[in-house]
CSV table of C-alpha atoms and ligand atoms in Angstrom, one decimal:
chain,number,residue,atom,x,y,z
D,1,MET,CA,-20.9,-7.7,-3.4
D,2,ASP,CA,-20.0,-7.2,0.3
D,3,LYS,CA,-18.7,-10.3,2.2
D,4,ILE,CA,-20.9,-11.0,5.4
D,5,LEU,CA,-20.1,-13.4,8.1
D,6,VAL,CA,-23.1,-15.1,9.5
D,7,THR,CA,-22.2,-17.0,12.9
D,8,GLY,CA,-24.9,-19.7,13.8
D,9,GLY,CA,-25.7,-19.5,10.0
D,10,LEU,CA,-27.0,-23.0,10.2
D,11,GLY,CA,-29.4,-22.6,13.0
D,12,PHE,CA,-33.1,-21.7,12.8
D,13,ILE,CA,-33.0,-18.0,12.3
D,14,GLY,CA,-29.5,-18.0,10.8
D,15,SER,CA,-30.3,-20.2,7.9
D,16,HIS,CA,-33.4,-18.2,6.8
D,17,THR,CA,-31.2,-15.0,7.1
D,18,VAL,CA,-28.6,-16.6,4.8
D,19,VAL,CA,-31.1,-17.3,2.2
D,20,GLU,CA,-32.3,-13.7,2.3
D,21,LEU,CA,-28.8,-12.3,2.3
D,22,GLN,CA,-27.8,-14.5,-0.8
D,23,ASN,CA,-31.0,-13.4,-2.5
D,24,GLU,CA,-30.0,-10.0,-2.3
D,25,GLY,CA,-26.6,-10.8,-3.6
D,26,TYR,CA,-24.4,-10.8,-0.5
D,27,GLU,CA,-21.4,-13.2,-0.4
D,28,VAL,CA,-22.1,-15.2,2.8
D,29,VAL,CA,-19.5,-17.0,4.8
D,30,ILE,CA,-21.1,-19.2,7.8
D,31,ILE,CA,-19.4,-20.0,10.9
D,32,ASP,CA,-21.3,-22.7,12.9
D,33,ASP,CA,-19.9,-25.3,15.4
D,34,LEU,CA,-22.9,-27.7,14.7
D,35,SER,CA,-23.7,-28.1,18.3
D,36,ASN,CA,-27.4,-27.3,17.7
D,37,SER,CA,-27.5,-27.6,13.9
D,38,SER,CA,-26.6,-29.8,11.0
D,39,GLU,CA,-24.4,-29.5,7.8
D,40,LYS,CA,-27.4,-30.6,5.8
D,41,VAL,CA,-29.0,-27.2,6.2
D,42,LEU,CA,-26.4,-26.1,3.6
D,43,ASP,CA,-28.2,-28.3,1.0
D,44,GLY,CA,-31.4,-26.6,2.0
D,45,ILE,CA,-29.9,-23.0,1.4
D,46,THR,CA,-28.4,-24.2,-1.8
D,47,ALA,CA,-31.8,-25.6,-3.0
D,48,ILE,CA,-33.5,-22.2,-2.4
D,49,THR,CA,-30.9,-19.8,-3.6
D,50,GLY,CA,-28.9,-21.8,-6.2
D,51,LYS,CA,-25.7,-20.8,-4.3
D,52,THR,CA,-23.8,-22.6,-1.6
D,53,PRO,CA,-22.4,-20.2,1.1
D,54,ILE,CA,-18.8,-20.8,2.4
D,55,PHE,CA,-19.0,-22.7,5.6
D,56,GLU,CA,-16.3,-23.1,8.3
D,57,LYS,CA,-17.0,-25.4,11.2
D,58,LEU,CA,-15.7,-23.4,14.3
D,59,ASP,CA,-16.4,-23.2,17.9
D,60,LEU,CA,-16.2,-19.4,18.6
D,61,LYS,CA,-14.9,-20.1,22.0
D,62,ASN,CA,-11.6,-21.0,20.1
D,63,LYS,CA,-10.1,-17.7,20.3
D,64,GLU,CA,-7.2,-18.4,18.0
D,65,GLY,CA,-9.6,-19.9,15.5
D,66,VAL,CA,-11.6,-16.8,15.6
D,67,GLU,CA,-8.4,-14.7,15.0
D,68,ALA,CA,-7.3,-17.0,12.1
D,69,PHE,CA,-10.8,-16.8,10.7
D,70,PHE,CA,-10.6,-13.0,10.4
D,71,ALA,CA,-7.0,-13.0,9.2
D,72,LYS,CA,-8.1,-15.1,6.3
D,73,HIS,CA,-11.5,-13.1,5.8
D,74,ASN,CA,-10.1,-9.6,6.4
D,75,ASP,CA,-12.4,-8.3,3.7
D,76,VAL,CA,-15.6,-9.1,5.7
D,77,LYS,CA,-17.7,-5.9,5.8
D,78,GLY,CA,-20.4,-7.1,8.3
D,79,VAL,CA,-21.2,-9.8,10.9
D,80,ILE,CA,-24.6,-11.2,11.8
D,81,HIS,CA,-24.2,-12.9,15.1
D,82,PHE,CA,-26.5,-15.6,15.7
D,83,ALA,CA,-24.4,-18.2,17.4
D,84,ALA,CA,-25.4,-18.5,21.0
D,85,SER,CA,-27.1,-20.9,23.4
D,86,LYS,CA,-30.8,-20.2,24.0
D,87,ALA,CA,-32.3,-22.9,26.5
D,88,VAL,CA,-33.7,-20.9,29.3
D,89,GLY,CA,-33.8,-23.8,31.8
D,90,GLU,CA,-30.2,-25.0,30.9
D,91,SER,CA,-28.9,-21.6,31.5
D,92,VAL,CA,-30.1,-21.7,35.1
D,93,GLN,CA,-28.3,-25.0,35.7
D,94,GLU,CA,-25.2,-24.0,33.7
D,95,PRO,CA,-24.8,-20.3,34.1
D,96,LEU,CA,-21.0,-20.4,33.3
D,97,LEU,CA,-21.6,-22.2,30.1
D,98,TYR,CA,-24.1,-19.6,29.1
D,99,TYR,CA,-21.8,-16.7,29.9
D,100,GLU,CA,-18.9,-18.1,28.0
D,101,ASN,CA,-20.8,-19.2,25.0
D,102,ASN,CA,-22.8,-16.0,24.6
D,103,ILE,CA,-20.6,-13.2,26.2
D,104,GLY,CA,-17.1,-14.7,25.7
D,105,THR,CA,-17.5,-15.3,22.1
D,106,LEU,CA,-19.0,-11.9,21.4
D,107,VAL,CA,-16.0,-10.2,22.9
D,108,TYR,CA,-13.6,-12.3,20.7
D,109,ILE,CA,-15.5,-11.2,17.6
D,110,LEU,CA,-15.7,-7.6,18.6
D,111,LYS,CA,-11.9,-7.7,19.2
D,112,GLU,CA,-11.4,-8.7,15.7
D,113,LEU,CA,-14.0,-6.3,14.2
D,114,LYS,CA,-12.0,-3.5,15.9
D,115,LYS,CA,-9.1,-4.2,13.7
D,116,LEU,CA,-11.1,-3.8,10.5
D,117,PRO,CA,-11.3,-0.5,8.7
D,118,SER,CA,-15.0,-0.5,9.2
D,119,ALA,CA,-17.6,-3.1,10.3
D,120,ALA,CA,-21.3,-3.5,10.6
D,121,PHE,CA,-22.7,-5.8,13.4
D,122,ILE,CA,-26.0,-7.1,13.9
D,123,PHE,CA,-26.7,-8.7,17.3
D,124,SER,CA,-29.6,-11.3,18.1
D,125,SER,CA,-31.1,-9.9,21.2
D,126,SER,CA,-34.6,-10.7,22.5
D,127,CYS,CA,-37.7,-9.1,23.9
D,128,THR,CA,-36.9,-11.0,27.0
D,129,VAL,CA,-34.8,-8.1,28.0
D,130,TYR,CA,-38.2,-6.2,28.7
D,131,GLY,CA,-39.5,-8.8,31.1
D,132,GLN,CA,-43.2,-8.1,31.8
D,133,ALA,CA,-43.2,-4.6,30.5
D,134,ASP,CA,-45.4,-2.0,32.3
D,135,GLU,CA,-47.0,-0.7,29.0
D,136,LEU,CA,-48.2,-2.6,25.9
D,137,PRO,CA,-47.2,-2.7,23.1
D,138,ILE,CA,-43.6,-2.5,24.1
D,139,THR,CA,-41.4,0.3,22.5
D,140,GLU,CA,-37.6,0.3,22.4
D,141,ASN,CA,-37.8,2.8,25.2
D,142,ALA,CA,-39.3,0.4,27.7
D,143,PRO,CA,-36.9,0.0,30.6
D,144,VAL,CA,-34.8,-3.3,30.7
D,145,LYS,CA,-35.8,-5.3,33.6
D,146,GLN,CA,-33.9,-7.6,35.9
D,147,ALA,CA,-33.3,-10.8,33.9
D,148,GLU,CA,-35.2,-13.9,34.8
D,149,SER,CA,-32.4,-16.3,33.7
D,150,PRO,CA,-28.7,-16.3,32.8
D,151,TYR,CA,-29.9,-16.7,29.3
D,152,GLY,CA,-31.8,-13.6,29.5
D,153,ASN,CA,-29.0,-11.8,31.3
D,154,THR,CA,-26.5,-12.7,28.4
D,155,LYS,CA,-28.9,-10.8,26.0
D,156,GLN,CA,-28.8,-7.7,28.3
D,157,ILE,CA,-25.1,-8.0,28.9
D,158,GLY,CA,-24.5,-8.5,25.3
D,159,GLU,CA,-26.3,-5.3,24.4
D,160,GLU,CA,-24.1,-3.4,27.0
D,161,VAL,CA,-20.9,-4.9,25.7
D,162,ILE,CA,-21.7,-3.8,22.1
D,163,LYS,CA,-23.0,-0.4,23.2
D,164,ASP,CA,-19.8,0.3,25.4
D,165,THR,CA,-17.5,-0.9,22.5
D,166,CYS,CA,-19.3,1.4,19.9
D,167,LYS,CA,-18.7,4.4,22.0
D,168,VAL,CA,-14.9,3.9,21.6
D,169,VAL,CA,-14.6,2.3,18.3
D,170,PRO,CA,-15.9,4.7,15.7
D,171,THR,CA,-15.3,2.4,12.8
D,172,LEU,CA,-17.8,-0.2,14.4
D,173,LYS,CA,-21.6,0.2,14.0
D,174,ALA,CA,-24.1,-2.0,15.5
D,175,ILE,CA,-27.7,-2.8,15.8
D,176,ALA,CA,-29.4,-5.0,18.3
D,177,LEU,CA,-32.5,-6.5,17.1
D,178,ARG,CA,-34.9,-7.7,19.9
D,179,TYR,CA,-36.9,-10.6,18.6
D,180,PHE,CA,-40.4,-11.4,19.8
D,181,ASN,CA,-41.2,-15.0,19.0
D,182,PRO,CA,-40.0,-16.4,15.8
D,183,ILE,CA,-42.0,-19.2,14.3
D,184,GLY,CA,-42.5,-21.1,10.9
D,185,ALA,CA,-40.4,-22.1,8.1
D,186,HIS,CA,-39.3,-21.1,4.7
D,187,GLU,CA,-42.2,-21.8,2.1
D,188,SER,CA,-40.1,-24.0,0.1
D,189,VAL,CA,-40.0,-26.4,3.1
D,190,GLU,CA,-36.1,-26.6,2.5
D,191,ILE,CA,-35.3,-25.1,5.8
D,192,GLY,CA,-37.0,-24.8,9.2
D,193,GLU,CA,-36.6,-25.2,12.9
D,194,LEU,CA,-34.8,-28.4,14.1
D,195,PRO,CA,-35.2,-28.6,17.9
D,196,ILE,CA,-33.0,-31.2,19.6
D,197,GLY,CA,-35.1,-33.2,22.2
D,198,VAL,CA,-38.2,-32.1,23.7
D,199,PRO,CA,-39.1,-28.7,22.4
D,200,GLN,CA,-39.5,-25.9,25.1
D,201,ASN,CA,-41.2,-23.5,22.6
D,202,LEU,CA,-44.8,-23.6,21.8
D,203,VAL,CA,-45.0,-24.0,18.1
D,204,PRO,CA,-42.7,-27.0,17.6
D,205,PHE,CA,-44.3,-28.6,20.6
D,206,ILE,CA,-47.6,-28.2,18.7
D,207,THR,CA,-46.5,-29.6,15.4
D,208,GLN,CA,-44.6,-32.5,17.2
D,209,THR,CA,-47.8,-33.4,19.1
D,210,ALA,CA,-49.9,-33.3,15.9
D,211,ILE,CA,-47.4,-35.6,14.0
D,212,GLY,CA,-47.5,-38.1,17.1
D,213,LEU,CA,-44.2,-37.5,18.6
D,214,ARG,CA,-45.6,-36.0,21.7
D,215,GLN,CA,-48.8,-37.2,23.4
D,216,GLU,CA,-50.4,-33.8,24.1
D,217,LEU,CA,-49.6,-30.1,24.5
D,218,SER,CA,-49.6,-28.8,27.9
D,219,VAL,CA,-51.1,-25.3,28.0
D,220,PHE,CA,-49.4,-23.5,30.8
D,221,GLY,CA,-52.1,-21.7,32.7
D,222,ASP,CA,-55.6,-20.4,31.6
D,223,ASP,CA,-56.0,-18.1,34.6
D,224,TYR,CA,-54.0,-15.1,33.4
D,225,PRO,CA,-55.6,-11.7,33.2
D,226,THR,CA,-56.0,-12.0,29.3
D,227,PRO,CA,-59.2,-12.4,27.2
D,228,ASP,CA,-59.1,-16.3,27.2
D,229,GLY,CA,-56.8,-16.6,30.3
D,230,THR,CA,-53.7,-17.9,28.3
D,231,CYS,CA,-50.6,-15.9,27.9
D,232,ILE,CA,-50.1,-13.5,24.9
D,233,ARG,CA,-47.0,-13.3,22.7
D,234,ASP,CA,-46.1,-11.8,19.3
D,235,TYR,CA,-45.4,-14.6,17.0
D,236,ILE,CA,-43.4,-13.6,14.0
D,237,HIS,CA,-42.7,-15.4,10.8
D,238,VAL,CA,-39.0,-16.3,10.5
D,239,VAL,CA,-38.9,-15.2,7.0
D,240,ASP,CA,-40.1,-11.8,7.8
D,241,LEU,CA,-37.6,-11.7,10.7
D,242,ALA,CA,-34.7,-12.9,8.5
D,243,LYS,CA,-35.5,-10.1,5.9
D,244,ALA,CA,-35.3,-7.4,8.8
D,245,HIS,CA,-31.5,-8.6,9.3
D,246,VAL,CA,-30.8,-7.8,5.7
D,247,VAL,CA,-32.5,-4.5,5.9
D,248,ALA,CA,-30.7,-3.5,9.2
D,249,LEU,CA,-27.3,-4.5,7.7
D,250,GLY,CA,-28.0,-2.4,4.6
D,251,ARG,CA,-28.8,0.6,6.8
D,252,LEU,CA,-25.2,0.2,8.5
D,253,LEU,CA,-23.5,-0.4,5.3
D,254,ARG,CA,-25.0,2.5,3.6
D,255,ASN,CA,-24.3,4.8,6.5
D,256,LYS,CA,-28.1,5.4,7.1
D,257,ASN,CA,-28.0,4.8,10.9
D,258,LYS,CA,-28.7,7.5,13.3
D,259,ALA,CA,-26.3,6.4,16.0
D,260,ASN,CA,-23.4,3.9,16.2
D,261,TYR,CA,-25.5,1.8,18.3
D,262,GLU,CA,-29.2,1.3,17.8
D,263,THR,CA,-32.0,-1.1,19.0
D,264,PHE,CA,-34.9,-2.3,17.1
D,265,ASN,CA,-37.9,-4.4,18.1
D,266,LEU,CA,-38.8,-7.1,15.6
D,267,GLY,CA,-42.4,-8.3,16.0
D,268,THR,CA,-45.7,-8.1,14.2
D,269,GLY,CA,-47.3,-5.7,16.6
D,270,LYS,CA,-50.2,-8.2,17.2
D,271,GLY,CA,-50.5,-10.3,20.3
D,272,SER,CA,-51.8,-13.8,20.1
D,273,SER,CA,-52.8,-16.0,22.9
D,274,VAL,CA,-51.7,-19.8,23.4
D,275,LEU,CA,-55.2,-20.9,22.4
D,276,GLU,CA,-55.4,-18.5,19.5
D,277,VAL,CA,-52.0,-20.2,18.1
D,278,VAL,CA,-53.7,-23.6,18.8
D,279,LYS,CA,-56.7,-22.5,16.7
D,280,SER,CA,-54.6,-21.3,13.9
D,281,PHE,CA,-52.9,-24.5,13.8
D,282,GLU,CA,-56.2,-26.5,13.8
D,283,LYS,CA,-57.5,-24.3,11.0
D,284,VAL,CA,-54.5,-24.7,8.5
D,285,SER,CA,-53.8,-28.3,9.3
D,286,GLY,CA,-57.4,-29.5,9.5
D,287,LYS,CA,-56.3,-31.6,12.6
D,288,LYS,CA,-57.6,-31.5,16.0
D,289,LEU,CA,-54.9,-30.8,18.6
D,290,ASN,CA,-54.7,-32.9,21.7
D,291,TYR,CA,-54.1,-30.5,24.4
D,292,LYS,CA,-54.8,-30.1,28.2
D,293,ILE,CA,-54.6,-27.0,30.5
D,294,VAL,CA,-52.1,-27.4,33.3
D,295,GLY,CA,-50.5,-25.0,35.8
D,296,ARG,CA,-48.6,-21.9,35.0
D,297,ARG,CA,-44.9,-22.4,34.0
D,298,GLU,CA,-42.5,-20.6,36.2
D,299,GLY,CA,-41.0,-17.4,34.9
D,300,ASP,CA,-43.7,-17.0,32.1
D,301,ILE,CA,-44.7,-13.3,31.5
D,302,ILE,CA,-48.4,-12.7,31.0
D,303,SER,CA,-48.3,-10.7,27.8
D,304,ALA,CA,-45.6,-9.2,25.4
D,305,TYR,CA,-46.0,-7.7,22.0
D,306,ALA,CA,-44.0,-5.3,20.0
D,307,ASP,CA,-44.6,-1.6,19.1
D,308,THR,CA,-43.3,-1.9,15.6
D,309,ASN,CA,-43.3,1.9,14.7
D,310,LYS,CA,-39.5,2.4,15.0
D,311,ALA,CA,-38.7,-0.6,12.9
D,312,ASN,CA,-41.4,0.2,10.3
D,313,ASP,CA,-40.5,3.9,10.1
D,314,GLU,CA,-36.7,3.8,10.4
D,315,LEU,CA,-35.9,0.5,8.8
D,316,GLY,CA,-38.8,0.7,6.3
D,317,TRP,CA,-39.5,-2.9,7.2
D,318,LYS,CA,-42.9,-4.4,8.0
D,319,THR,CA,-44.0,-8.0,8.6
D,320,LYS,CA,-46.0,-9.5,5.6
D,321,LEU,CA,-46.9,-12.9,6.7
D,322,THR,CA,-49.6,-14.0,9.0
D,323,LEU,CA,-49.9,-16.2,11.9
D,324,ASP,CA,-51.9,-18.7,9.8
D,325,GLU,CA,-49.1,-18.6,7.2
D,326,ALA,CA,-46.5,-19.3,9.7
D,327,MET,CA,-48.4,-22.1,11.4
D,328,ASP,CA,-49.0,-23.6,7.9
D,329,SER,CA,-45.3,-23.5,7.0
D,330,ALA,CA,-44.4,-25.0,10.5
D,331,TRP,CA,-46.6,-27.8,9.9
D,332,LYS,CA,-45.5,-28.6,6.3
D,333,TRP,CA,-41.8,-28.5,7.6
D,334,GLU,CA,-42.7,-30.9,10.6
D,335,GLN,CA,-44.4,-33.3,8.0
D,336,LYS,CA,-41.4,-33.3,5.7
D,337,VAL,CA,-38.8,-33.8,8.5
D,338,ARG,CA,-40.7,-36.6,10.0
D,339,ALA,CA,-41.1,-38.2,6.5
D,340,ASN,CA,-37.4,-38.0,6.0
D,341,ASP,CA,-36.5,-39.6,9.5
U,401,LIG,C1,-39.3,-18.3,25.8
U,401,LIG,C2,-38.2,-18.1,26.8
U,401,LIG,C3,-37.5,-16.8,26.5
U,401,LIG,C4,-36.9,-16.9,25.0
U,401,LIG,C5,-38.0,-17.2,24.3
U,401,LIG,C6,-37.5,-17.4,22.7
U,401,LIG,C7,-39.1,-19.0,28.9
U,401,LIG,C8,-39.6,-18.7,30.3
U,401,LIG,N1,-39.0,-18.0,28.2
U,401,LIG,O1,-40.2,-17.3,25.7
U,401,LIG,O2,-36.7,-16.5,27.5
U,401,LIG,O3,-36.5,-15.6,24.8
U,401,LIG,O4,-38.6,-18.6,24.5
U,401,LIG,O5,-36.9,-18.7,22.5
U,401,LIG,O6,-38.7,-20.2,28.6
U,401,LIG,N2,-46.5,-22.7,25.9
U,401,LIG,C9,-47.3,-23.7,26.5
U,401,LIG,N3,-47.0,-25.0,26.4
U,401,LIG,C10,-45.7,-25.3,25.9
U,401,LIG,C11,-44.9,-24.4,25.5
U,401,LIG,C12,-45.2,-23.0,25.6
U,401,LIG,O7,-48.5,-23.3,27.0
U,401,LIG,O8,-45.5,-26.7,25.9
U,401,LIG,C13,-46.8,-21.3,26.3
U,401,LIG,C14,-46.0,-20.5,27.2
U,401,LIG,O9,-46.5,-20.5,28.5
U,401,LIG,C15,-46.0,-19.0,26.5
U,401,LIG,C16,-46.2,-19.5,25.1
U,401,LIG,O10,-46.6,-20.7,25.0
U,401,LIG,O11,-47.1,-18.5,26.9
U,401,LIG,C17,-44.9,-19.4,24.3
U,401,LIG,O12,-43.8,-20.1,24.9
U,401,LIG,P1,-42.4,-20.2,24.4
U,401,LIG,O13,-42.4,-20.6,22.9
U,401,LIG,O14,-41.7,-20.9,25.3
U,401,LIG,O15,-41.9,-18.5,24.2
U,401,LIG,P2,-41.7,-17.5,25.5
U,401,LIG,O16,-42.3,-18.0,26.8
U,401,LIG,O17,-42.2,-16.2,25.0
């Protein structure tokens, strides 16, 4: 079976994708620098799939290291590239770190893929490229808006770098997947999200509050023009999201793509407000969540949810898991992590 490189394969979305790839019989090699992940994640992957992927600890900023990796693994057929920095606030403080980590490393990998007889490349992009879209749900044709942060900009630039490269390298085929808001954990509770420090994202903040690590959740604004006044997002179960990567990869490997560079939105198509997420959590956990309404967070958009038609029709992929199932798995994962602390 084809050998696939997964960069950042020990991270949140990466690890769930490695599980789905192995379940489909792919041979997986992971590169991860462990800057925001742990080698223990390999045990979780092994527990679920019965197979341990090959793991190479490597910082992708090490150009010679990347070259040496591809010299050794010149039979790689595809790359799913998750490795990147993702803290929006940090990216404002340290823009060069973000451009180096997210763009520099992308260039090194593409340079190596150019040398291969053929290569499939899947890129982790984000719905953040749309900013506050003028029309909802958001289709892939919605215009890319001025990025709010260097992090967001690295996703936009990353897409451009890949698109330009695909134009001149006919042996390279790529898909950029624009994720909406990934949440939840694998149902086995062997792998999940492991945020370092105070979580910036809603769901880990909710579960950490419920377990007693945080005092209360601050809901950022209830005066938005939405039904309950809180912001709306499209929360997608990480397992559904992981499966989409395997489908997108298969599309490229089997030459089913319509162009050498394509983009797909990955979401459920359903928007949920912050308070709806809180309610879902309270329902599945049976716990009351301590929260208070505070002022708006700078840079937050009001509402974003995906038009899923292109992914549904062309990838033949659809989300199966619900918000409640995602919140239930996130809560079970939080309890397991803290029990082991
Ligand atoms: C954030 C990033 C975005 C990134 C995405 C995925 C910002 C401004 N945006 O998006 O660039 O692509 O994560 O990682 O950081 N909320 C609260 N209280 C909290 C945390 C969040 O009320 O403690 C609300 C937010 O206002 C928002 C929703 O929950 O309405 C989701 O927030 P979050 O999980 O941070 O995701 P995004 O804002 O969509």
